[in-house]
Amino acid sequence: MAAAKRKRRGVPATAAKKLKRILKDAGQPAKSPAVAGDVEEEEKDRIPGPVCKGKWKNKERILIFSSRGISFRTRHLMQDLRMLMPHSKADTKMDRKDKLFVINEVCEMKNCNKCIYFEAKKKQDLYMWLSNSPHGPSAKFLVQNIHTLAELKMTGNCLKGSRPLLSFDPAFDELPHYTLLKELLIQIFSTPRYHPKSQPFVDHVFTFTILDNRIWFRNFQIIEEDAALVEIGPRFVLNLIKIFQGSFGGPTLYENPHYQSPN
Amino acid sequence: MDTPPLSGSDSDSDDSLVSDRELQDAFSRGLLKPGLNVVLEGPKKAVNDVNGLKQCLAEFKRDLEWVERLDVTLGPVPEISEPQPTPQSKDQKKAVNPEDDFQREMSFYRQAQSAVLAVLPRLHQLRVPTKRPTDYFAEMAKSDQQMQKIRQKLQTKQAAMEKSEKAKQLRALRKYGKKVQTEVLQKRQQEKAHMMNAIKKYQKGFSDKLDFLEGDQKPVSQGKKAAVKGQQMNKGPSAKRRYKNQKFGFGGKKKGSKWNTRESYDDVSGFRAKVAHGKVSKRPGKKGSNKRPGKRTREKMKSKSR
């Protein structure tokens, strides 16, 4: 198995250095200023670990899970999303017989405030729910054209858990339901700063574009400063069905007139 | 006859065009056929609660710093290859045809590019790092194994393309070479014919100038010949030809080629075990049909037969 995990320098090393410094101080009080000075210089040269510079304030947690009966492609997509979003939590498959508002309770138990729920019907259609858990709005989409991270045509790569740049189409500002969706997408997909599992670099960009009354999602890696990009994947297309005022229920705020059920 | 429910008709009576009474009249007159007369609903009106949406957004929106969200809303970078550099690039938004895959993907790419170009200076200002240092090792989204696979695939693709290109070029070259060769041969024939005519004329006494002998050396055709020969010479005689040349000689090659020295005695390269044991058959159809037995065997047979 090729070693996927490479050595990570950051917090453990600085902690070790601190220990050394304390021991040295205890041992040789006369020489301590010089030693401390050396150690500090070394620490300055080292790249700071992800957490030490700031405090994690934006407590956003996403629950990503699915119902039973999903295909392999959906499962891979779910795993890819979990990998790309370090502020996500996984859960076991839910039985489709349960009502949807049970999901709110699951979210509360896991202490999550957003949720992405994949629902597969008849082993063919995939529906995705995006919702803000306690009271907020939720939206149901039909997912099409799924391509996962593992496809060989997606040649880019990014750090696991690095923060994404989110790029939206100007069409998102034109209609009210799109502005609501934009806010929901921003809150879900942006990794909070100083999250313990995140990396401080911004090296990939998510694009959301509105085309043909659907939302197209792409993920690109930023190679050069002059905006040379390579696709990382995954990619999918969201076809909006409805927006509800409550989480997994409540009055319908918006219904997509262009949506046609796949059956 | 099924009358529509009275409550329904009462509530609809203000809006609908026909009421209960009128339906009955129409039926009695014979305009309505018996059966289920279904009230056709109008086209479904999609719910679009704009105020509700706005209110919801206002409640739900979180005022985070831009650094937390890192979002950009920008159109795509304008194409470079636009023929008319009109200033109204915002209005002139060519609707991207969603069926055209290439155009669509390019529009996404350009949107991402414009976002990156707009955001990088801002990030540098806020001192958020964007470039990963070369000694910073951390886990990547795709494993090394996966990247290796991708690299392999790209390499094989490239190699295949190059190979096909080369083959195409070779084919084209061969065609051209063949054409040139035939041209040269024809020209030679013509020259020869011309020469013979001139000689005959001279012999028969029609002309007494010997100019035709000098007009032979034309540098152009020789140059061409050399070029054609060069192309042909690379391949040389084929393997079969070379073998036959080697076996049956090639005009004086055999003189002094067989010596009875230690080297020639030790050289067993011409020994084929299968041939020696008589197991190789040159004709795949008939196997050993006319295998004449050796001298000893024949003598034995002769003595036995007697």
XYZ file of C-alpha atoms in Angstrom:
569
model
C 0.000 0.000 0.000
C 1.559 3.258 -0.944
C 1.903 5.545 1.961
C -0.831 8.047 1.517
C -0.130 9.850 4.711
C 3.093 11.714 4.705
C 4.868 13.143 7.630
C 3.050 16.121 9.051
C 5.072 18.750 10.750
C 3.154 21.088 12.872
C 1.803 20.841 16.319
C 3.581 17.706 17.581
C 6.988 19.045 16.637
C 6.429 22.402 18.313
C 5.196 20.641 21.426
C 8.344 18.550 21.486
C 10.424 21.661 21.117
C 8.643 23.268 24.004
C 9.356 20.239 26.185
C 13.005 20.372 25.257
C 13.133 24.028 26.114
C 11.606 23.445 29.523
C 14.081 20.663 30.272
C 16.944 22.765 29.148
C 15.782 25.645 31.266
C 15.503 23.394 34.270
C 18.955 21.943 33.691
C 21.018 24.994 32.876
C 19.509 28.183 34.179
C 22.606 30.164 33.319
C 22.549 29.348 29.651
C 18.769 29.505 29.228
C 18.420 32.852 27.396
C 20.789 31.796 24.625
C 19.177 28.386 24.246
C 15.696 29.863 24.228
C 16.805 32.318 21.593
C 18.068 29.524 19.332
C 14.929 27.489 19.706
C 12.737 30.460 18.960
C 14.596 31.221 15.781
C 14.110 27.686 14.599
C 10.418 27.907 15.330
C 10.140 31.053 13.283
C 11.629 29.314 10.259
C 9.236 26.421 10.602
C 5.851 26.652 8.945
C 3.184 27.345 11.566
C 0.815 24.509 12.276
C -2.767 25.023 11.254
C -4.214 25.823 14.631
C -1.685 27.832 16.487
C -2.388 31.158 14.825
C -6.031 31.607 15.633
C -9.051 30.330 17.398
C -11.763 28.362 15.701
C -14.896 30.436 16.051
C -17.171 29.554 13.161
C -18.687 26.382 14.546
C -20.249 24.938 11.489
C -20.765 21.200 11.395
C -22.256 19.334 8.494
C -23.853 15.934 8.797
C -23.412 13.920 5.598
C -25.249 10.655 5.298
C -27.614 8.743 3.104
C -30.538 6.422 2.996
C -30.378 2.753 2.197
C -30.232 1.484 -1.334
C -27.702 3.905 -2.799
C -25.465 2.915 -5.663
C -21.698 2.719 -5.575
C -21.368 6.014 -7.366
C -23.401 7.846 -4.770
C -21.449 6.229 -2.001
C -18.195 7.360 -3.545
C -19.564 10.851 -4.010
C -20.529 10.952 -0.371
C -17.085 9.810 0.675
C -15.488 12.398 -1.562
C -17.565 15.146 -0.007
C -16.653 13.980 3.440
C -13.004 14.072 2.500
C -13.153 17.511 0.971
C -15.041 19.014 3.886
C -13.200 18.516 7.147
C -16.064 20.062 9.077
C -18.332 17.174 8.182
C -19.541 14.242 10.201
C -20.680 10.866 9.006
C -23.587 8.792 10.148
C -25.058 5.400 9.427
C -27.603 4.795 6.729
C -31.114 5.764 7.544
C -34.074 3.591 6.885
C -36.323 5.102 4.295
C -39.400 4.175 6.218
C -38.663 6.786 8.864
C -40.099 10.191 8.308
C -37.776 12.913 7.293
C -38.070 15.053 10.372
C -36.266 12.312 12.275
C -33.164 13.644 10.570
C -33.431 16.798 12.636
C -33.118 14.767 15.780
C -30.141 12.910 14.399
C -28.491 16.229 13.636
C -29.114 17.449 17.114
C -27.634 14.345 18.614
C -24.504 14.766 16.559
C -24.388 18.457 17.361
C -24.516 19.452 13.710
C -26.214 22.502 12.353
C -26.329 21.654 8.655
C -27.110 18.482 6.835
C -26.549 16.886 3.463
C -28.788 13.871 3.017
C -28.685 11.613 -0.031
C -31.810 9.726 -0.844
C -31.922 7.061 -3.518
C -35.185 5.936 -5.007
C -35.630 2.764 -7.005
C -31.862 2.442 -7.250
C -31.931 4.958 -10.053
C -32.689 8.484 -9.004
C -30.656 10.308 -6.462
C -32.102 13.135 -4.452
C -30.059 15.399 -2.267
C -31.367 17.462 0.617
C -29.458 20.448 1.873
C -30.753 21.802 5.088
C -30.055 24.054 7.992
C -30.939 21.871 10.875
C -32.952 23.431 13.666
C -35.291 25.866 11.969
C -33.791 27.041 8.792
C -34.627 26.463 5.178
C -34.015 23.258 3.325
C -33.881 22.402 -0.337
C -34.368 19.217 -2.279
C -32.459 18.535 -5.481
C -32.261 15.846 -8.103
C -28.623 14.948 -8.686
C -27.409 14.072 -12.150
C -24.159 13.526 -14.017
C -22.113 12.367 -11.067
C -18.377 11.970 -11.602
C -16.297 11.057 -8.586
C -12.792 11.944 -7.446
C -11.399 8.587 -8.468
C -12.010 8.998 -12.179
C -8.816 8.986 -14.144
C -9.732 12.032 -16.169
C -9.672 14.192 -13.061
C -5.997 14.833 -12.851
C -5.736 17.479 -10.145
C -5.056 16.952 -6.485
C -5.407 19.088 -3.399
C -4.591 18.999 0.261
C -7.044 17.058 2.324
C -9.051 19.555 4.284
C -7.695 22.685 2.714
C -10.082 25.595 2.552
C -11.884 26.102 -0.718
C -12.561 29.261 -2.594
C -16.212 29.443 -3.623
C -17.057 30.943 -6.970
C -20.626 31.739 -7.946
C -22.269 32.745 -11.172
C -23.697 36.295 -11.233
C -27.049 34.682 -11.976
C -27.171 33.709 -8.316
C -27.850 37.307 -7.377
C -30.717 37.842 -9.714
C -33.528 35.726 -8.349
C -34.524 35.484 -4.685
C -34.544 31.723 -4.512
C -31.062 31.623 -5.941
C -29.802 34.087 -3.362
C -31.178 31.871 -0.636
C -29.528 28.860 -2.183
C -26.286 30.764 -2.490
C -26.303 31.572 1.201
C -27.041 27.947 2.043
C -24.261 26.708 -0.218
C -21.776 29.171 1.201
C -22.501 28.157 4.742
C -22.301 24.498 3.942
C -19.288 24.331 1.673
C -16.909 26.850 3.154
C -14.527 25.323 5.623
C -14.312 27.341 8.829
C -11.059 29.075 9.473
C -8.780 27.471 12.032
C -10.809 24.288 12.061
C -8.576 21.664 13.688
C -8.718 19.333 10.734
C -8.251 21.975 8.095
C -5.116 23.114 6.325
C -4.424 26.818 6.181
C -3.787 26.962 2.445
C -6.346 27.924 -0.152
C -5.502 25.766 -3.087
C -8.715 24.756 -4.741
C -11.897 26.426 -5.907
C -15.492 25.200 -6.044
C -17.546 26.643 -8.875
C -21.301 26.826 -8.828
C -22.844 27.880 -12.122
C -26.437 28.210 -13.165
C -27.013 26.817 -16.615
C -30.173 25.428 -18.134
C -31.985 25.971 -14.799
C -29.615 23.668 -13.015
C -26.689 24.220 -10.696
C -23.415 22.782 -11.959
C -20.696 22.010 -9.452
C -17.015 21.724 -10.332
C -13.852 21.548 -8.261
C -10.587 22.924 -9.645
C -7.068 22.901 -8.280
C -5.132 26.139 -8.454
C -1.720 25.331 -9.860
C -0.222 28.689 -10.649
C -0.776 32.183 -9.391
C -1.870 33.170 -12.884
C -4.972 31.016 -12.534
C -3.931 27.839 -14.292
C -6.478 25.293 -13.174
C -6.878 21.555 -13.282
C -10.018 19.718 -12.400
C -9.961 17.604 -9.271
C -13.534 16.450 -9.136
C -16.085 15.388 -8.047
C -18.611 16.955 -10.302
C -22.376 16.828 -10.266
C -25.447 18.707 -11.423
C -28.227 19.758 -9.089
C -31.729 20.184 -10.358
C -33.766 22.128 -7.811
C -37.125 20.656 -6.898
C -38.412 22.595 -3.922
C -37.316 24.902 -1.172
C -38.978 24.483 2.195
C -39.118 26.952 4.987
C -38.442 24.443 7.714
C -35.829 21.774 7.919
C -37.112 18.748 6.019
C -40.630 20.034 6.144
C -42.636 23.147 6.552
C -44.366 25.309 3.983
C -42.996 25.348 0.475
C -41.248 28.558 -0.327
C -40.370 27.811 -3.879
C -41.126 25.169 -6.442
C -39.157 24.810 -9.612
C -41.485 25.017 -12.622
C -38.874 23.587 -14.950
C -38.396 20.457 -12.918
C -39.737 17.242 -14.390
C -39.760 14.115 -12.329
C -37.562 11.472 -13.949
C -40.365 8.893 -14.117
C -75.355 11.232 -14.961
C -72.825 12.239 -12.416
C -73.532 15.726 -11.283
C -70.547 17.627 -10.044
C -70.657 17.925 -6.228
C -72.899 20.729 -5.210
C -70.481 22.199 -2.739
C -67.852 22.269 -5.394
C -70.015 23.955 -7.895
C -71.225 26.454 -5.336
C -67.757 27.502 -4.430
C -66.759 27.591 -8.077
C -69.925 29.166 -9.332
C -68.526 32.631 -9.119
C -65.372 31.729 -10.985
C -66.293 28.922 -13.338
C -68.056 29.561 -16.551
C -70.722 26.892 -16.198
C -72.884 26.174 -13.210
C -74.868 23.128 -12.269
C -78.053 24.256 -13.959
C -76.327 25.097 -17.152
C -74.700 21.695 -17.251
C -78.056 20.028 -16.926
C -79.467 22.202 -19.666
C -76.582 21.411 -21.914
C -76.972 17.714 -21.333
C -80.651 17.776 -22.076
C -79.920 19.603 -25.262
C -77.468 16.916 -26.158
C -74.289 18.954 -26.137
C -72.703 16.990 -23.313
C -72.145 13.295 -23.710
C -72.724 10.971 -20.762
C -69.697 9.864 -18.893
C -67.276 11.463 -16.636
C -66.860 15.094 -17.446
C -63.701 15.975 -15.712
C -63.004 19.525 -14.837
C -59.652 20.264 -16.340
C -57.369 22.036 -13.967
C -55.379 24.912 -15.243
C -51.625 24.576 -15.514
C -50.039 24.052 -12.115
C -48.785 27.253 -10.662
C -45.410 26.835 -9.097
C -45.109 28.261 -5.652
C -42.849 31.245 -5.597
C -43.138 32.959 -2.297
C -40.745 35.808 -2.883
C -41.436 37.540 0.384
C -41.159 34.327 2.280
C -37.837 33.631 0.587
C -36.500 37.045 1.440
C -37.621 36.823 5.000
C -36.102 33.409 5.362
C -32.870 34.639 3.935
C -32.792 37.543 6.336
C -33.287 35.251 9.298
C -30.902 32.630 8.154
C -28.059 34.795 6.954
C -24.968 34.889 9.096
C -22.744 37.891 9.039
C -19.392 36.316 8.794
C -16.191 37.948 7.733
C -15.271 37.433 4.176
C -12.222 35.475 5.258
C -14.454 32.846 6.788
C -16.598 32.388 3.748
C -14.188 33.002 0.870
C -16.899 33.429 -1.704
C -16.804 35.354 -4.954
C -19.550 36.096 -7.419
C -18.116 36.888 -10.792
C -18.789 36.143 -14.380
C -16.331 34.232 -16.485
C -13.148 35.753 -17.891
C -13.954 37.084 -21.347
C -12.673 35.006 -24.223
C -9.471 36.141 -25.822
C -10.438 35.056 -29.305
C -13.365 37.446 -29.660
C -13.385 39.021 -33.104
C -15.216 42.205 -32.128
C -13.741 43.919 -29.107
C -16.965 45.636 -28.141
C -16.986 47.454 -24.822
C -20.352 46.124 -23.766
C -19.038 42.767 -22.709
C -21.545 42.516 -19.856
C -24.648 42.781 -21.983
C -23.258 40.729 -24.776
C -23.325 37.557 -22.714
C -23.455 34.835 -25.267
C -25.767 32.226 -23.839
C -23.684 29.146 -23.367
C -25.285 26.214 -25.035
C -25.569 23.587 -22.306
C -25.482 20.782 -24.839
C -22.094 21.841 -26.162
C -19.824 20.118 -23.672
C -16.635 21.892 -24.550
C -18.140 25.352 -24.436
C -19.841 24.616 -21.162
C -16.754 23.299 -19.464
C -14.730 26.207 -20.783
C -17.235 28.623 -19.291
C -16.890 26.948 -15.895
C -13.137 27.070 -16.229
C -13.167 30.733 -17.066
C -15.495 31.509 -14.188
C -13.126 29.788 -11.811
C -10.219 31.656 -13.352
C -11.836 35.042 -12.897
C -12.630 34.175 -9.291
C -9.048 33.138 -8.623
C -7.610 36.235 -10.266
C -9.888 38.484 -8.241
C -9.301 36.792 -4.941
C -5.585 36.108 -4.822
C -4.515 39.711 -4.173
C -7.076 39.957 -1.424
C -5.824 36.791 0.193
C -2.283 38.007 0.030
C -3.359 41.154 1.766
C -5.023 39.205 4.523
C -1.935 37.037 4.707
C -3.741 33.805 4.043
C -1.245 31.491 2.397
C -2.093 30.117 -1.005
C 1.139 28.478 -2.039
C 2.184 25.333 -0.350
C 5.879 25.306 0.595
C 7.891 22.492 -0.876
C 8.764 20.993 2.477
C 5.241 20.960 3.814
C 4.068 17.384 3.797
C 0.457 16.583 4.493
C -2.214 14.215 3.431
C -3.677 14.848 0.022
C -7.202 14.247 -1.144
C -6.062 11.644 -3.644
C -3.578 9.004 -2.585
C -0.203 8.646 -4.214
C -1.336 5.401 -5.752
C -4.186 7.170 -7.475
C -1.947 9.889 -8.830
C 0.417 7.239 -10.100
C -2.418 5.577 -11.968
C -3.417 8.877 -13.502
C 0.119 9.595 -14.592
C 0.416 6.133 -16.178
C -2.763 6.634 -18.119
C -1.671 10.017 -19.404
C 1.674 8.614 -20.458
C 0.192 5.693 -22.364
C -2.203 8.034 -24.085
C 0.592 10.301 -25.162
C 2.730 7.399 -26.355
C -0.138 5.994 -28.402
C -0.732 9.344 -30.023
C 2.912 9.764 -30.906
C 3.064 6.282 -32.351
C 0.067 6.864 -34.560
C 1.544 10.160 -35.723
C 4.788 8.486 -36.643
C 3.026 5.707 -38.517
C 1.036 8.247 -40.476
C 4.126 10.170 -41.394
C 5.931 7.042 -42.468
C 3.071 6.028 -44.678
C 2.975 9.436 -46.310
C 6.724 9.334 -46.825
C 6.611 5.933 -48.433
C 3.940 7.081 -50.831
C 5.966 10.107 -51.775
C 9.123 8.067 -52.181
C 7.379 5.604 -54.467
C 6.039 8.438 -56.579
C 9.440 9.991 -56.956
C 11.021 6.652 -57.844
C 8.539 5.983 -60.649
C 9.094 9.462 -62.000
C 12.820 8.950 -62.059
C 12.552 5.587 -63.790
C 10.307 7.031 -66.442
C 12.653 9.862 -67.040
C 15.531 7.463 -67.427
C 13.571 5.488 -69.987
C 12.851 8.631 -71.909
C 16.458 9.651 -71.866
C 17.491 6.256 -73.090
C 14.974 6.332 -75.912
C 16.072 9.800 -76.916
C 19.698 8.742 -76.900
C 19.035 5.716 -79.073
C 17.173 7.830 -81.589
C 20.009 10.296 -81.784
C 22.561 7.510 -82.245
C 20.493 5.899 -84.994
C 20.169 9.194 -86.752
C 23.866 9.678 -86.644
C 24.499 6.162 -87.836
C 22.137 6.577 -90.717
C 23.774 9.798 -91.525
C 20.896 12.217 -91.003
C 22.877 14.389 -88.689
C 26.565 14.704 -88.323
C 26.744 16.431 -84.965
C 27.782 14.526 -81.920
C 26.204 17.012 -79.489
C 23.849 14.514 -77.939
C 26.730 12.775 -76.227
C 27.483 15.816 -74.158
C 23.924 16.630 -73.199
C 23.863 13.504 -71.009
C 25.073 14.768 -67.685
C 22.175 16.669 -66.242
C 22.877 17.525 -62.627
C 19.217 17.880 -61.680
C 18.154 14.322 -62.326
C 21.257 12.987 -60.636
C 20.456 15.068 -57.573
C 16.965 13.653 -57.502
C 18.268 10.164 -58.057
C 20.578 10.566 -55.127
C 17.749 11.736 -52.896
C 15.529 8.860 -53.951
C 18.401 6.429 -53.596
C 19.096 7.771 -50.155
C 15.570 7.012 -49.042
C 15.708 3.562 -50.528
C 19.165 2.790 -49.231
C 18.032 3.013 -45.645
C 16.002 -0.143 -46.016
C 18.364 -1.873 -48.439
C 17.544 -5.311 -49.724
C 14.968 -7.159 -47.732
C 15.863 -9.899 -45.305
C 14.996 -12.598 -47.791
C 17.176 -11.005 -50.399
C 20.023 -10.665 -47.981
C 19.805 -14.318 -47.048
C 19.823 -15.416 -50.666
C 22.686 -13.123 -51.455
C 24.605 -14.616 -48.650
C 23.825 -18.173 -49.670
C 24.206 -18.086 -53.441
C 26.780 -15.371 -53.723
C 26.531 -11.959 -55.159
C 28.860 -11.723 -58.113
C 32.231 -12.919 -56.913
C 31.517 -12.855 -53.239
C 32.257 -16.521 -52.834
C 35.902 -16.338 -53.769
C 37.934 -17.044 -50.700
C 35.014 -17.303 -48.360
C 35.540 -20.964 -47.409
C 38.688 -21.745 -45.508
C 39.426 -24.809 -43.492
C 40.736 -23.133 -40.375
C 40.221 -23.724 -36.683
C 37.566 -20.996 -36.619
C 35.611 -22.499 -39.481
C 35.891 -25.924 -37.879
C 34.663 -24.640 -34.511
C 31.863 -22.668 -36.056
C 28.659 -24.652 -35.676
C 26.276 -21.864 -36.532
C 25.071 -23.685 -39.576
C 23.947 -26.664 -37.558
C 20.216 -27.005 -37.019
C 19.446 -29.942 -34.787
C 15.959 -30.451 -36.129
C 17.113 -30.382 -39.705
C 19.919 -32.779 -38.933
C 17.560 -35.253 -37.331
C 15.182 -34.826 -40.193
C 12.334 -33.389 -38.162
C 11.872 -30.132 -40.076
C 9.566 -30.494 -43.044
C 9.697 -27.750 -45.678
C 6.343 -28.739 -47.047
C 3.764 -28.623 -44.251
C 1.344 -30.781 -46.212
C 3.410 -33.848 -46.858
C 5.337 -34.961 -43.838
C 8.197 -37.287 -44.520
C 6.544 -38.788 -47.490
C 9.634 -38.833 -49.619
C 12.247 -39.308 -46.958
C 14.897 -41.352 -48.629
C 16.654 -43.478 -46.061
C 20.430 -43.177 -45.654
C 23.101 -45.319 -47.420
C 23.567 -47.788 -44.628
C 19.838 -48.263 -44.235
C 19.408 -48.767 -47.971
C 22.172 -51.356 -48.096
C 20.638 -53.189 -45.210
C 17.290 -53.120 -46.951
C 18.885 -54.401 -50.103
C 20.569 -57.225 -48.305
C 17.372 -58.066 -46.445
C 15.244 -58.012 -49.543
C 17.456 -60.534 -51.229
